[in-house]
Each structure stands twice: as structure tokens, then as C-alpha cells.
CSV table of C-alpha atoms in Angstrom, one decimal:
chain,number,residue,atom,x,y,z
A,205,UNK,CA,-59.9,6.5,57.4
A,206,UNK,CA,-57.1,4.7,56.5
A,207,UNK,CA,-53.5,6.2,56.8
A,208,UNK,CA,-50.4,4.8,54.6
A,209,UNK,CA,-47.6,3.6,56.6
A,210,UNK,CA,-44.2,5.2,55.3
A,211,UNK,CA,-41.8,2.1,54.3
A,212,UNK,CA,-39.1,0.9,56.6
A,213,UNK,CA,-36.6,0.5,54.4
A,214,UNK,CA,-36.1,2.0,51.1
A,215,UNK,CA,-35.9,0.4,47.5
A,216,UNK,CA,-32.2,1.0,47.6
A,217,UNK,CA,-31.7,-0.7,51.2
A,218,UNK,CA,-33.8,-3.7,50.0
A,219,UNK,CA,-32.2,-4.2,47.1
A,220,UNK,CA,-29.4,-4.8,49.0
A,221,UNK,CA,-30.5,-8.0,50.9
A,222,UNK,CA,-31.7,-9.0,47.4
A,223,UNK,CA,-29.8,-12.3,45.5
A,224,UNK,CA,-27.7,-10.7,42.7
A,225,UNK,CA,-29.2,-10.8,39.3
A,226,UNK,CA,-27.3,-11.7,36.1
A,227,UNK,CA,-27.2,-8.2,35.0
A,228,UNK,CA,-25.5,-7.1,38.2
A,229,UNK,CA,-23.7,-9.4,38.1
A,230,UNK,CA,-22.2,-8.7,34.7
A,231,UNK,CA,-22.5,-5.1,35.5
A,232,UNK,CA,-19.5,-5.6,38.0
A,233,UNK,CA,-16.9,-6.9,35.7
A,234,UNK,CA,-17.1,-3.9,33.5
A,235,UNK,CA,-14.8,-1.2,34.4
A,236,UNK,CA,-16.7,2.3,32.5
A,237,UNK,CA,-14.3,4.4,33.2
A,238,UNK,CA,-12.0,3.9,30.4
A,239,UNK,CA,-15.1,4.5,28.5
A,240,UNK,CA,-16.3,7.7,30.0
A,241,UNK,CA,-12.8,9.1,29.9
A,242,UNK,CA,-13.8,9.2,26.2
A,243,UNK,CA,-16.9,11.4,26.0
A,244,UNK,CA,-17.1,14.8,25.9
A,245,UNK,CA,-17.4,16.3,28.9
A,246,UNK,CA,-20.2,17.9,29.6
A,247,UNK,CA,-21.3,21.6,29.7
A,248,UNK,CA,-22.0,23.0,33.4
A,249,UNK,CA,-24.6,24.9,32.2
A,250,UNK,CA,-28.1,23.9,31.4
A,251,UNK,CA,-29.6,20.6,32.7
A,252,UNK,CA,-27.2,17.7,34.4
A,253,UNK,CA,-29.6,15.1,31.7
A,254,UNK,CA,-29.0,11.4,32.6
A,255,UNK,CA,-25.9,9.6,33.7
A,256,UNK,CA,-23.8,8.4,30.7
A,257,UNK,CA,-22.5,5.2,32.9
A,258,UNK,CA,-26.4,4.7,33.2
A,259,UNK,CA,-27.1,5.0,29.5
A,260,UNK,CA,-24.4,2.3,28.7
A,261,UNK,CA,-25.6,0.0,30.9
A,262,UNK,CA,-28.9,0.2,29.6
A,263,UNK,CA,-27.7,-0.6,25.9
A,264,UNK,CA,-25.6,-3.4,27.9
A,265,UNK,CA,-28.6,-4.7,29.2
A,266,UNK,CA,-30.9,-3.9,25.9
A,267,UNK,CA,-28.5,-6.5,24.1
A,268,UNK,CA,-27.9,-9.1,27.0
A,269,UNK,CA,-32.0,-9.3,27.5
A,270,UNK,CA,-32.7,-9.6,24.3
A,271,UNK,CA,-34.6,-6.3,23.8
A,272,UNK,CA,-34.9,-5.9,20.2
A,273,UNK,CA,-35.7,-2.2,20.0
A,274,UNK,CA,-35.1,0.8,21.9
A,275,UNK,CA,-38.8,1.6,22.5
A,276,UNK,CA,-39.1,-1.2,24.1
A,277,UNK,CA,-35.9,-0.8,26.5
A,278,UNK,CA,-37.9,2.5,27.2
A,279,UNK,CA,-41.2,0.5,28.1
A,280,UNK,CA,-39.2,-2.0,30.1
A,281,UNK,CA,-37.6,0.5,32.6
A,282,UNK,CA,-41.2,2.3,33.0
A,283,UNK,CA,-42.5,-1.0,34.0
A,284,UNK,CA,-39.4,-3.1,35.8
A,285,UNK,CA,-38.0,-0.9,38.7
A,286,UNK,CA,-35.5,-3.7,39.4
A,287,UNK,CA,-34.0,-3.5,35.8
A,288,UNK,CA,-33.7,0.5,35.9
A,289,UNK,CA,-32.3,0.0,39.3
A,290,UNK,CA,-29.5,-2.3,37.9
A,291,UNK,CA,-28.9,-0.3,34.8
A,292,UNK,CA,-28.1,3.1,37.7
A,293,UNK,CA,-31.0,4.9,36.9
A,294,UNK,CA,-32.8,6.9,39.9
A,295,UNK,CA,-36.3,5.4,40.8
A,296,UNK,CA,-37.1,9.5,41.5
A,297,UNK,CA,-35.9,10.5,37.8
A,298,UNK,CA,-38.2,10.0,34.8
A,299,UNK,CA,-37.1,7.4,32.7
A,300,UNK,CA,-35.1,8.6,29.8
A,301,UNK,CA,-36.7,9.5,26.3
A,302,UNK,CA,-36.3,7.7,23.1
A,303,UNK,CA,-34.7,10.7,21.9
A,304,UNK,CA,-32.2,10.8,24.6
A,305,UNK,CA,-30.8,7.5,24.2
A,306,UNK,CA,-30.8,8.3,20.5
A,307,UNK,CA,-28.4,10.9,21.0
A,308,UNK,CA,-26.5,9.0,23.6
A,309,UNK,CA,-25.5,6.6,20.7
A,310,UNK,CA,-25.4,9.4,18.2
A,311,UNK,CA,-22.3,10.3,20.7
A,312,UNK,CA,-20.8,7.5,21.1
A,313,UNK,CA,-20.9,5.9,17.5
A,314,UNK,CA,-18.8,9.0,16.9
A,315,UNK,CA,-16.3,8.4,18.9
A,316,UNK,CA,-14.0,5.4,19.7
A,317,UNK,CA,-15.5,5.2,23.1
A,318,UNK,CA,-16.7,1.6,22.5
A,319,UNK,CA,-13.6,0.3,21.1
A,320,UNK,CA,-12.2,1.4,24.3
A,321,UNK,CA,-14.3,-0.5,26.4
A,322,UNK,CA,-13.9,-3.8,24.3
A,323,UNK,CA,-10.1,-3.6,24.7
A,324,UNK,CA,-10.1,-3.2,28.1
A,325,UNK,CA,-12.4,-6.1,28.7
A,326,UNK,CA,-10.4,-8.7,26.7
A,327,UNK,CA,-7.6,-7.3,29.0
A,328,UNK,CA,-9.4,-8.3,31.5
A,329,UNK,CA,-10.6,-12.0,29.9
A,330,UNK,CA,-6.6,-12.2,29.4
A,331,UNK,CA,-5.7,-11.7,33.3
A,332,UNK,CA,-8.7,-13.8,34.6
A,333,UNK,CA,-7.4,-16.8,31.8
A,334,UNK,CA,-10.4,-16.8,30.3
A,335,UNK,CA,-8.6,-16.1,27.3
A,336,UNK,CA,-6.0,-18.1,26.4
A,337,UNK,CA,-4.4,-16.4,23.1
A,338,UNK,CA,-2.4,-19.3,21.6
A,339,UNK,CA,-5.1,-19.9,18.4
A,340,UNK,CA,-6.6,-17.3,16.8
A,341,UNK,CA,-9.6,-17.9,14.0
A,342,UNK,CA,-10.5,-15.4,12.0
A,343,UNK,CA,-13.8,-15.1,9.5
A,344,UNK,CA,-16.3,-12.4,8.8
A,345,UNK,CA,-20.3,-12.9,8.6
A,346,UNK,CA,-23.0,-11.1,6.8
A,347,UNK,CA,-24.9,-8.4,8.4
A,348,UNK,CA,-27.9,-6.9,6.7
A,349,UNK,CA,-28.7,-3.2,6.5
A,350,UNK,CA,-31.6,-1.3,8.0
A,351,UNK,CA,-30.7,1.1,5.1
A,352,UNK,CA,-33.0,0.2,2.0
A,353,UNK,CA,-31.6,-1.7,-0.4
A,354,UNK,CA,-30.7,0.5,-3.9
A,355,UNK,CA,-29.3,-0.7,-7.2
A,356,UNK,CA,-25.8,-0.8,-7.6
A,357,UNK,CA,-25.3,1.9,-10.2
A,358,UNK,CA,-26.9,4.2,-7.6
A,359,UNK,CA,-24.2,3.1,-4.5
A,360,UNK,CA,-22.7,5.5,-3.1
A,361,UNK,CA,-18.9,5.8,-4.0
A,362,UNK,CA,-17.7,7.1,-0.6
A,363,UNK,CA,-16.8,3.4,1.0
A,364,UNK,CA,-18.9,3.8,3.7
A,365,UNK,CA,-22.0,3.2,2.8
A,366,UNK,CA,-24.1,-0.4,2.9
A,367,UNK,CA,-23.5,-2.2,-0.5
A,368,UNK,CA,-24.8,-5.7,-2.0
A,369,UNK,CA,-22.4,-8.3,-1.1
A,370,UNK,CA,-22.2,-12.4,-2.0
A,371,UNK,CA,-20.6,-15.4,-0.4
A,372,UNK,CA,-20.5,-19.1,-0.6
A,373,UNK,CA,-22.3,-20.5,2.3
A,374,UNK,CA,-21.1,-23.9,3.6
A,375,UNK,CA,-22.9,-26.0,1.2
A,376,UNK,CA,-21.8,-24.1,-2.1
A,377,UNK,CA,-24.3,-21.8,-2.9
A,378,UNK,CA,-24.4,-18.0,-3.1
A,379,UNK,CA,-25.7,-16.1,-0.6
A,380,UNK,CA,-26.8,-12.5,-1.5
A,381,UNK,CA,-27.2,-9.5,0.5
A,382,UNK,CA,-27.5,-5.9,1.0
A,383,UNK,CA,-25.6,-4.5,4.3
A,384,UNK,CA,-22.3,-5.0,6.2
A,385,UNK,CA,-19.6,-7.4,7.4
A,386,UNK,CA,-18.4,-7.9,10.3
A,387,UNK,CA,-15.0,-8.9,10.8
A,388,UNK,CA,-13.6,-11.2,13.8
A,389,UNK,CA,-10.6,-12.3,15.5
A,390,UNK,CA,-12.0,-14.9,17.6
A,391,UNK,CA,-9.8,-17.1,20.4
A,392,UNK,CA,-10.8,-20.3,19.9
A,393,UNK,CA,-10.5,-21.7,23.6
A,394,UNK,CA,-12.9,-19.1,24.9
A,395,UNK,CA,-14.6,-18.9,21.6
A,396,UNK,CA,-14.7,-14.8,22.2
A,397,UNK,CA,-13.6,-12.6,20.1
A,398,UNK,CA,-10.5,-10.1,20.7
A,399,UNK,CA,-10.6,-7.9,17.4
A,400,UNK,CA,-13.3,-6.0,15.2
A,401,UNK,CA,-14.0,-4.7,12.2
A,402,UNK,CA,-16.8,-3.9,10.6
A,403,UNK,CA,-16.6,-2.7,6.5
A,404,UNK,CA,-19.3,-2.7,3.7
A,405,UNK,CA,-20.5,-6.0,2.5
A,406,UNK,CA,-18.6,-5.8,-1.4
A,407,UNK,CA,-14.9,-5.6,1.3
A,408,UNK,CA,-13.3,-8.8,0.4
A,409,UNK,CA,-12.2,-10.9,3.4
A,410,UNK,CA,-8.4,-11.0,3.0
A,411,UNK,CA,-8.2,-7.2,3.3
A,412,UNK,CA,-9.2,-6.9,6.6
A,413,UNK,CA,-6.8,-9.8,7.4
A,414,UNK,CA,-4.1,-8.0,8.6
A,415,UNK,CA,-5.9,-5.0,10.1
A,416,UNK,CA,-7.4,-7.3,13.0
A,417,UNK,CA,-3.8,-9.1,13.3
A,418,UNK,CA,-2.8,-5.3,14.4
A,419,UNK,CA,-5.5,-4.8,17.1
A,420,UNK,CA,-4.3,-7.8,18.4
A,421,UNK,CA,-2.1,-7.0,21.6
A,422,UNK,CA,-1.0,-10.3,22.9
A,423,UNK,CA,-0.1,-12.1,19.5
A,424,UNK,CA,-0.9,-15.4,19.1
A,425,UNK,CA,0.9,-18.6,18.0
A,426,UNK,CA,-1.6,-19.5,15.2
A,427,UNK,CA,-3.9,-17.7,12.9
A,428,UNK,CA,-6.7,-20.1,11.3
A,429,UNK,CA,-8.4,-19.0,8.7
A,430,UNK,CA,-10.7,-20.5,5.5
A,431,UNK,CA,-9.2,-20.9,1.7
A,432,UNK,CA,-10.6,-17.2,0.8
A,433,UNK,CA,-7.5,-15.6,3.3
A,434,UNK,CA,-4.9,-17.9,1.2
A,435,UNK,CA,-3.2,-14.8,0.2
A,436,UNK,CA,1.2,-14.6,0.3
A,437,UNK,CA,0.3,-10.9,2.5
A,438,UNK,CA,-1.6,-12.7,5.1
A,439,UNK,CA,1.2,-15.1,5.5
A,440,UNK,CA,4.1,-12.6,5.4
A,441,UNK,CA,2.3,-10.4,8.2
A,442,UNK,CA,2.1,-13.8,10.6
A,443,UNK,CA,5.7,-14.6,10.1
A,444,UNK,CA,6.4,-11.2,10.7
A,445,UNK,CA,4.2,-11.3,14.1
A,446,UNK,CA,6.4,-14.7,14.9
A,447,UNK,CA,3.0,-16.6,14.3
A,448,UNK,CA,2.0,-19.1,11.7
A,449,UNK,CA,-1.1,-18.8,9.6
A,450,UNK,CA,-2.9,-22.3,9.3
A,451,UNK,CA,-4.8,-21.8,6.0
A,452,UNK,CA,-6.0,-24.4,3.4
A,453,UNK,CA,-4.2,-23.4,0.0
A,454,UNK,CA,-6.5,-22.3,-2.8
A,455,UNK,CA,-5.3,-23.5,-6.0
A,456,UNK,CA,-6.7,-20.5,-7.9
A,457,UNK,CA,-7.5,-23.1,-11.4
A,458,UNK,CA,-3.8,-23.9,-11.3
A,459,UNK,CA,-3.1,-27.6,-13.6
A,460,UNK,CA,-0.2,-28.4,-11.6
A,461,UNK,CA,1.8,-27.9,-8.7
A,462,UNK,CA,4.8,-26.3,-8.6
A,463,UNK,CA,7.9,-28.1,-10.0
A,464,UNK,CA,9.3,-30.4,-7.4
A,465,UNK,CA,6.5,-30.4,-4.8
A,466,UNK,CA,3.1,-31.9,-5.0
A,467,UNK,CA,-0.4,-30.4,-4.3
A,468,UNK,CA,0.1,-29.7,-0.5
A,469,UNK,CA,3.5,-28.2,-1.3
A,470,UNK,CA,5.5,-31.2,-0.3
A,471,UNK,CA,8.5,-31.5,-2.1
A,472,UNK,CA,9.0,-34.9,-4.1
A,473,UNK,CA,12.2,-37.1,-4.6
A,474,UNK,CA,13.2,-37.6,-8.1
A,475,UNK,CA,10.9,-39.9,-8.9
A,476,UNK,CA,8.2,-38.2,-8.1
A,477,UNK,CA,7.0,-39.5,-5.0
A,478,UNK,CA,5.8,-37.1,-1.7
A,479,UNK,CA,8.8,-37.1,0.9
A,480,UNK,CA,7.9,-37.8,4.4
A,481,UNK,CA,7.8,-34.7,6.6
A,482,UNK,CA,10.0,-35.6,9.3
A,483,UNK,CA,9.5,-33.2,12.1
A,484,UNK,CA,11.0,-29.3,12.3
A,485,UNK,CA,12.9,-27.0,14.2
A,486,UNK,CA,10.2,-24.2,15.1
A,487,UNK,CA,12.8,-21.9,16.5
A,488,UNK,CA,15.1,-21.6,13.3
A,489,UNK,CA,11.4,-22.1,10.8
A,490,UNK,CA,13.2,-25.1,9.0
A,491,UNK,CA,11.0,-28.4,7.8
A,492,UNK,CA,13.1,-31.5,7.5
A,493,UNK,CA,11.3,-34.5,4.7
A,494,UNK,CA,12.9,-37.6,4.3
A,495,UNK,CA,13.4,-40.8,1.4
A,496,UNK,CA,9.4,-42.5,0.9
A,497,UNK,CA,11.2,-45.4,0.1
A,498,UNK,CA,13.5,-45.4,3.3
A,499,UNK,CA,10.9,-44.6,5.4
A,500,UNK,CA,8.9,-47.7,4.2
A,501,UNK,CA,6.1,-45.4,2.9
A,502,UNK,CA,6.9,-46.5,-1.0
A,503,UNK,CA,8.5,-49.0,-2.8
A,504,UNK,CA,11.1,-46.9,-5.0
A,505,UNK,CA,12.3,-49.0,-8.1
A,506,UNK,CA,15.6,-47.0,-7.6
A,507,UNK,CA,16.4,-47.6,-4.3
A,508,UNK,CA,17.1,-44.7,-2.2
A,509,UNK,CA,21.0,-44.9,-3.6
A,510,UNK,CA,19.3,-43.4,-6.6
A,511,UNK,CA,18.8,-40.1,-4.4
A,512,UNK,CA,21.6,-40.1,-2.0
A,513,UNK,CA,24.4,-42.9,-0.8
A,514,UNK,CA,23.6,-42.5,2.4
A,515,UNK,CA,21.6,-45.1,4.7
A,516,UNK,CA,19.5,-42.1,6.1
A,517,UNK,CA,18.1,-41.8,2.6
A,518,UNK,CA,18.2,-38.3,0.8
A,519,UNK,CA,16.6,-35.4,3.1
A,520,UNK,CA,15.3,-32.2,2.5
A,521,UNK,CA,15.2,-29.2,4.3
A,522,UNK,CA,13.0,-26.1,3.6
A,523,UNK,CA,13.1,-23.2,5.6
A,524,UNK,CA,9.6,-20.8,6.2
A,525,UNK,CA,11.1,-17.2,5.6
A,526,UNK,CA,12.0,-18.3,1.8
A,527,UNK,CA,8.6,-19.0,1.1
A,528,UNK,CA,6.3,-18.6,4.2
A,529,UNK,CA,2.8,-19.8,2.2
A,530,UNK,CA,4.2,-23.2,0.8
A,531,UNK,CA,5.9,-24.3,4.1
A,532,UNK,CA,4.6,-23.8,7.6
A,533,UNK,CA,4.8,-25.2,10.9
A,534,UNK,CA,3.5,-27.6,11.4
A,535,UNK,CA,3.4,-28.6,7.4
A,536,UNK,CA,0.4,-28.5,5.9
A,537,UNK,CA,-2.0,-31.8,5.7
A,538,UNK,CA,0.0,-33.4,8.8
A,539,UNK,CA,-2.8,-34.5,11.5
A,540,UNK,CA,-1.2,-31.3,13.8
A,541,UNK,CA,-1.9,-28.6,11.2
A,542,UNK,CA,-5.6,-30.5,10.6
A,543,UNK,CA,-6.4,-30.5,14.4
A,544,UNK,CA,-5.1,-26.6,14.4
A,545,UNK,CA,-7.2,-25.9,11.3
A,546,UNK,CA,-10.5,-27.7,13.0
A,547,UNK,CA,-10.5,-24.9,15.3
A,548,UNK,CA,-11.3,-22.0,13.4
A,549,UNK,CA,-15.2,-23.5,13.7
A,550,UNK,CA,-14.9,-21.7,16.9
A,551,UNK,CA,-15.0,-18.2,15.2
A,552,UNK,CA,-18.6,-19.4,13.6
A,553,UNK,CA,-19.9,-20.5,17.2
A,554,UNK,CA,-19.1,-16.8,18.0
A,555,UNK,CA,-21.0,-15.5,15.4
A,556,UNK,CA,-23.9,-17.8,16.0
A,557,UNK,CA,-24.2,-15.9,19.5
A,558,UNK,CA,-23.6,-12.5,18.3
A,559,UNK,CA,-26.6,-13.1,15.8
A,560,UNK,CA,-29.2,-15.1,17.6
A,561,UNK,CA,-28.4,-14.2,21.4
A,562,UNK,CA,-27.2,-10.6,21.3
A,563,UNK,CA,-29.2,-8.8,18.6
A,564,UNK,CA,-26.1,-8.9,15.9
A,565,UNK,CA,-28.6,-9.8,13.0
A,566,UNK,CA,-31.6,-6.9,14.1
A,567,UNK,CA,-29.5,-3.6,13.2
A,568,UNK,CA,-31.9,-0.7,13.6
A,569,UNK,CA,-29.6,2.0,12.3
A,570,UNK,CA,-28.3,3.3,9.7
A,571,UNK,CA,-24.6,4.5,8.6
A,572,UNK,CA,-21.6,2.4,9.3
A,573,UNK,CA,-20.7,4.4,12.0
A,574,UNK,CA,-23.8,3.3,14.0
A,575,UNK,CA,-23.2,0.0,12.6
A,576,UNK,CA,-19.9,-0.4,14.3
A,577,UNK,CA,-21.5,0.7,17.3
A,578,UNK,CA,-24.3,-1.6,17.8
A,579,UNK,CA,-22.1,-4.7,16.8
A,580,UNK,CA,-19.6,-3.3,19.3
A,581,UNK,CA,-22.0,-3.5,21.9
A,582,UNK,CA,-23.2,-7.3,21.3
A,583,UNK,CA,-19.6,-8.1,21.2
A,584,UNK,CA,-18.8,-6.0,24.5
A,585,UNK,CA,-22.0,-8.0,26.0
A,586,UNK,CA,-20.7,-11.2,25.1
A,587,UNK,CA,-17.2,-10.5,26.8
A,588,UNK,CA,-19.1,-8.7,29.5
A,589,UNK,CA,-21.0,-12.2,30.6
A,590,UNK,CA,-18.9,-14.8,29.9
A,591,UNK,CA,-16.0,-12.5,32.5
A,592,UNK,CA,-19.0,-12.5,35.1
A,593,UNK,CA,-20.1,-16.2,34.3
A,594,UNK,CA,-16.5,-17.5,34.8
A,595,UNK,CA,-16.2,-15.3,37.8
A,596,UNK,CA,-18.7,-16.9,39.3
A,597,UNK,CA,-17.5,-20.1,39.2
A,598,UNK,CA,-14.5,-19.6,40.4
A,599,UNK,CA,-16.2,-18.2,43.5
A,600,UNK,CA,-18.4,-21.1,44.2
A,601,UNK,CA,-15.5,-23.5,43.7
A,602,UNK,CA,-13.9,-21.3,46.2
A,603,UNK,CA,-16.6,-21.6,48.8
């Protein structure tokens, strides 16, 4: 007859001596509360269910393990008492139903609980310095419905809904597709993003432009963004934010530059040549170009007395508020605005993550309300880690 010896210690008390994992470890730089105080508060009647801080967690940890499907984050805390141990569930408890987290998201795709949660964390990025602020980029990505796909005559009219959508892909051609977009305001030091927005897939870029520039808190020097965002809005809302939008000009099938500048809106002495941008005053927003021919880039068959009498050569100055998407600081085609604009690849990188790391690209819901949800989640994920990766670091460079 053999008798079972009860266990020393219990799983809780072992888990204790055990090496943090990467999901605890992440799990302690998110603060739920702000999250929770956004649910409805429960009835004191009937059963107590599951812990909501539990729940999230285990969406957390659906996305940062790569689980692609909610029956299978089911199966995974049946099987791995470590991972329900890490996402708060009791080891005593049954393991929550498939129906239970679908309602659980039901609840919080209805309310703005998520949105919450992300805004705290990049607070939180902000005062550990993972994010910096200075250079914003901003681009949206294709996100493909769950929903199946219908013609367009039978699309319905309410805005909400998933809708066929097209975009030029880096090499020129037309990519097609029936779903979503997600919109991004990406830092581009951390390479994380700090605003979202997700709209049907027919929404046009630009519009959502100026919507993520508001759910910006800390605003930002620079906003870079691709030719489709060349719009005289996007620019007037950066100057009005004290910020300078960094976008290639997009010359709509115009013949010819305006009268007195050439193609990069640089204005041109009167022989035609492009002055020579000559620095500018970024407190007061004024550019200052110079004489080509003075300035040795030309050789004028005029002179430069032609212009002006003066040995400095003629000068021009041009000041942003009169026309804020012909001149910026610094002017556009100069080798600072080009090393500005080659950072808006970072908002891409992000994307590539979202997609192929955190589950971005395999919605399995439906409505753009659940949409926003799921995307929310992959982008609270990717916050979530890198805050606990750069954490850390700091601690071991500490020891």
C-alpha cells in the first residue's frame, strides 16, 4: 500500500523561487487599473465569474505568445499551469470557457477600456525615455477582414463596416483588399507607436492625419509622412501644434511650378536659377536663400548687380505661416529634411511587428468595433514588452 505524501510547498510558494518568465515579466510593467476603472462594475449577485485583470492578461499573453486563436489560449491554460499561473488564474478554478472570454471582449470592444490602457503605457514609455517624442512617422497598413467579402453595391452605407480598399505598394502596383486600416503614429527612436486609429479600408490616409496628431499628448517636433498626406490641412494643423510636417510634395499632374520657385518650392532669382537656401531662424519660421551666382553655385551672365548692388548678393526671405506647405524647416530637399524624412521607415518596422509577431494580420472577429480591439491589444503587447525589455536592461547594467 502506498500512501501519497502531501507536498511541502505549494505551486504558489514554488513559483516564487522560480526565474521570472518573459510574460511576468511584462506583466509587471502594465498598470490594469486604469483599465479596470473602465468596466462595468459588476453585479453582487449571482456568480463572482473570473477575474477581469485575469482575462486581460490572458489576451496579453494570447498575442505576445503567438496564439493565433482563442481555442487554443483555452487548450494552453488546460495544459500549461505555469502560463495560467502568470496570466492570475487560480490553479483550483476551472479554466475559463470559450464563451467567457468571448464576452470578456464583447465588453471591452464596447468600451474605451483599451484605449485607456495604451495611453497610460506610452506615458509610461515617455517617463522611462523609451520614447523620445521629437519625430513622429505616420502611415496606415492594410488589415483584412474576417467578415466575407461582398460586392460593393451591396456595402453597407453606415461607415463602419469592412469595405474593399487599394493602395500602391512600394514597387507600384495596386494592392487590393477587403477589410480595415490601421492608422499609426509611430516614434521613430523607439519605433512604437503612440496613436491609433483604425477606419474601413476605402478611408483615405490624409483624413485620419490630423485625428492621430490630436491623441498625441506630448507633441512632437516633426511629423514624417509619405506624398499621399501632402495635403495644405495636414500642414496647417503641424504649424498650429508648433511642429513641422516633413512630407515629399505631390505634384498632382501640375506642368509647372509655381511662378518664381522651382519644383521643390525654391524660389529663383531672375534669371531663373534655384537660390541657395541659406540657413533659417526656427523661432520666428523665416527661410533665408541667397544669389547662386554669389554663392559660387552658378555662373550668372548678369552678375549678381543684375539682382541687387549689394556684395551679399540679392536675398530672400520666406516666412512658414504665409504658406506653411511650400516652405518648412528645414527646407525641403536640403540633406537635414532628407535624413528627417528617412525616418518615417520606422513606422513600417512597426507594422512589420504588429503583423507577423503579434497576430495584427489574423483578425478573427468581426465589426470594427472588435477590430479596434484586437489591434489595440497587439499594439498594447508591443508597448507592454519592449517597457519590460528596456527595464531589464537597465537593471542588469545596474547590477
Amino acid at each position: 500500500m502506498y500512501i501519497r505524501q502531501k507536498p511541502l510547498f505549494s505551486f504558489d510558494t514554488l513559483m516564487q523561487y522560480q526565474p521570472k518568465t518573459r510574460l511576468a515579466m511584462v506583466f509587471e510593467s502594465i498598470d490594469l487599473h486604469p483599465l479596470l476603472k473602465t468596466l462595468p462594475i459588476k453585479s453582487i449577485r449571482g456568480p463572482k465569474g473570473y477575474s477581469s485583470a485575469a482575462l486581460i492578461k490572458a489576451f496579453l499573453a494570447m498575442r505576445l505568445c503567438s496564439i493565433p486563436t482563442v481555442t487554443l489560449l483555452v487548450e494552453r491554460l488546460k495544459t500549461d499551469l505555469v502560463f495560467r499561473y502568470e496570466c492570475g488564474f487560480s490553479l483550483e478554478q476551472p479554466v475559463p470557457s470559450l464563451a467567457t472570454f468571448s464576452r470578456f471582449f464583447q465588453k471591452i470592444a464596447e468600451t474605451d477600456s483599451l484605449q485607456v490602457l495604451f495611453s497610460a503605457l506610452v506615458d509610461t514609455a515617455i517617463q522611462d525615455k523609451v520614447i523620445s517624442g521629437e519625430v513622429v512617422a505616420i502611415d496606415a497598413s492594410a488589415i483584412d477582414s474576417y467578415e466575407k467579402p461582398v460586392p460593393k453595391k451591396e456595402l453597407n452605407s453606415n461607415g463602419d463596416s469592412a469595405t474593399w480598399g487599394a493602395k500602391l505598394d512600394t514597387h507600384g502596383n495596386q494592392h487590393v483588399w477587403f477589410g480595415y486600416k490601421l492608422h499609426l503614429a509611430v516614434d521613430t527612436k523607439s519605433e512604437l507607436p503612440i496613436a491609433v486609429k483604425v477606419t474601413p479600408a476605402n478611408r483615405n490616409d490624409v483624413t485620419q492625419a490630423i485625428p492621430l496628431m490630436d491623441e498625441i499628448k506630448h507633441q512632437p517636433k516633426y511629423y514624417c509622412m509619405d506624398m499621399g498626406y501632402d495635403a495644405k490641412d495636414v500642414y496647417q494643423a503641424a504649424y498650429e501644434r508648433q511642429a513641422q510636417a516633413i512630407i515629399p510634395l505631390n505634384r498632382r499632374k501640375e506642368k509647372l511650378p509655381p511662378e518664381g520657385m522651382d519644383e521643390n518650392r525654391t524660389p529663383t532669382c531672375s534669371m531663373g536659377y534655384p537660390m541657395v537656401y541659406w540657413g533659417c531662424e526656427r523661432e520666428k519660421g523665416i527661410l533665408k536663400f541667397r544669389c547662386p551666382h554669389v554663392c559660387g553655385k552658378v555662373n550668372c551672365p548678369n552678375g549678381s548687380a543684375w539682382c541687387s548692388p549689394s556684395n551679399y548678393g540679392l536675398v530672400i526671405k520666406k516666412k512658414v505661416e504665409d504658406d506653411p506647405r511650400s516652405f518648412c524647416t528645414p527646407h525641403r530637399g536640403t540633406r537635414e529634411w532628407e535624413k528627417l524624412y528617412a525616418e518615417r521607415t520606422s513606422v513600417e518596422r512597426a507594422f512589420s511587428r504588429l503583423k507577423e509577431q503579434l497576430g495584427a494580420n489574423t483578425v478573427r472577429v468581426q465589426g470594427i468595433k472588435k477590430v479596434t480591439a484586437h489591434l489595440m491589444l497587439c499594439c498594447i503587447a508591443l508597448l507592454a514588452g519592449t517597457i519590460a525589455v528596456n527595464r531589464q536592461i537597465h537593471q542588469q547594467k545596474a547590477a
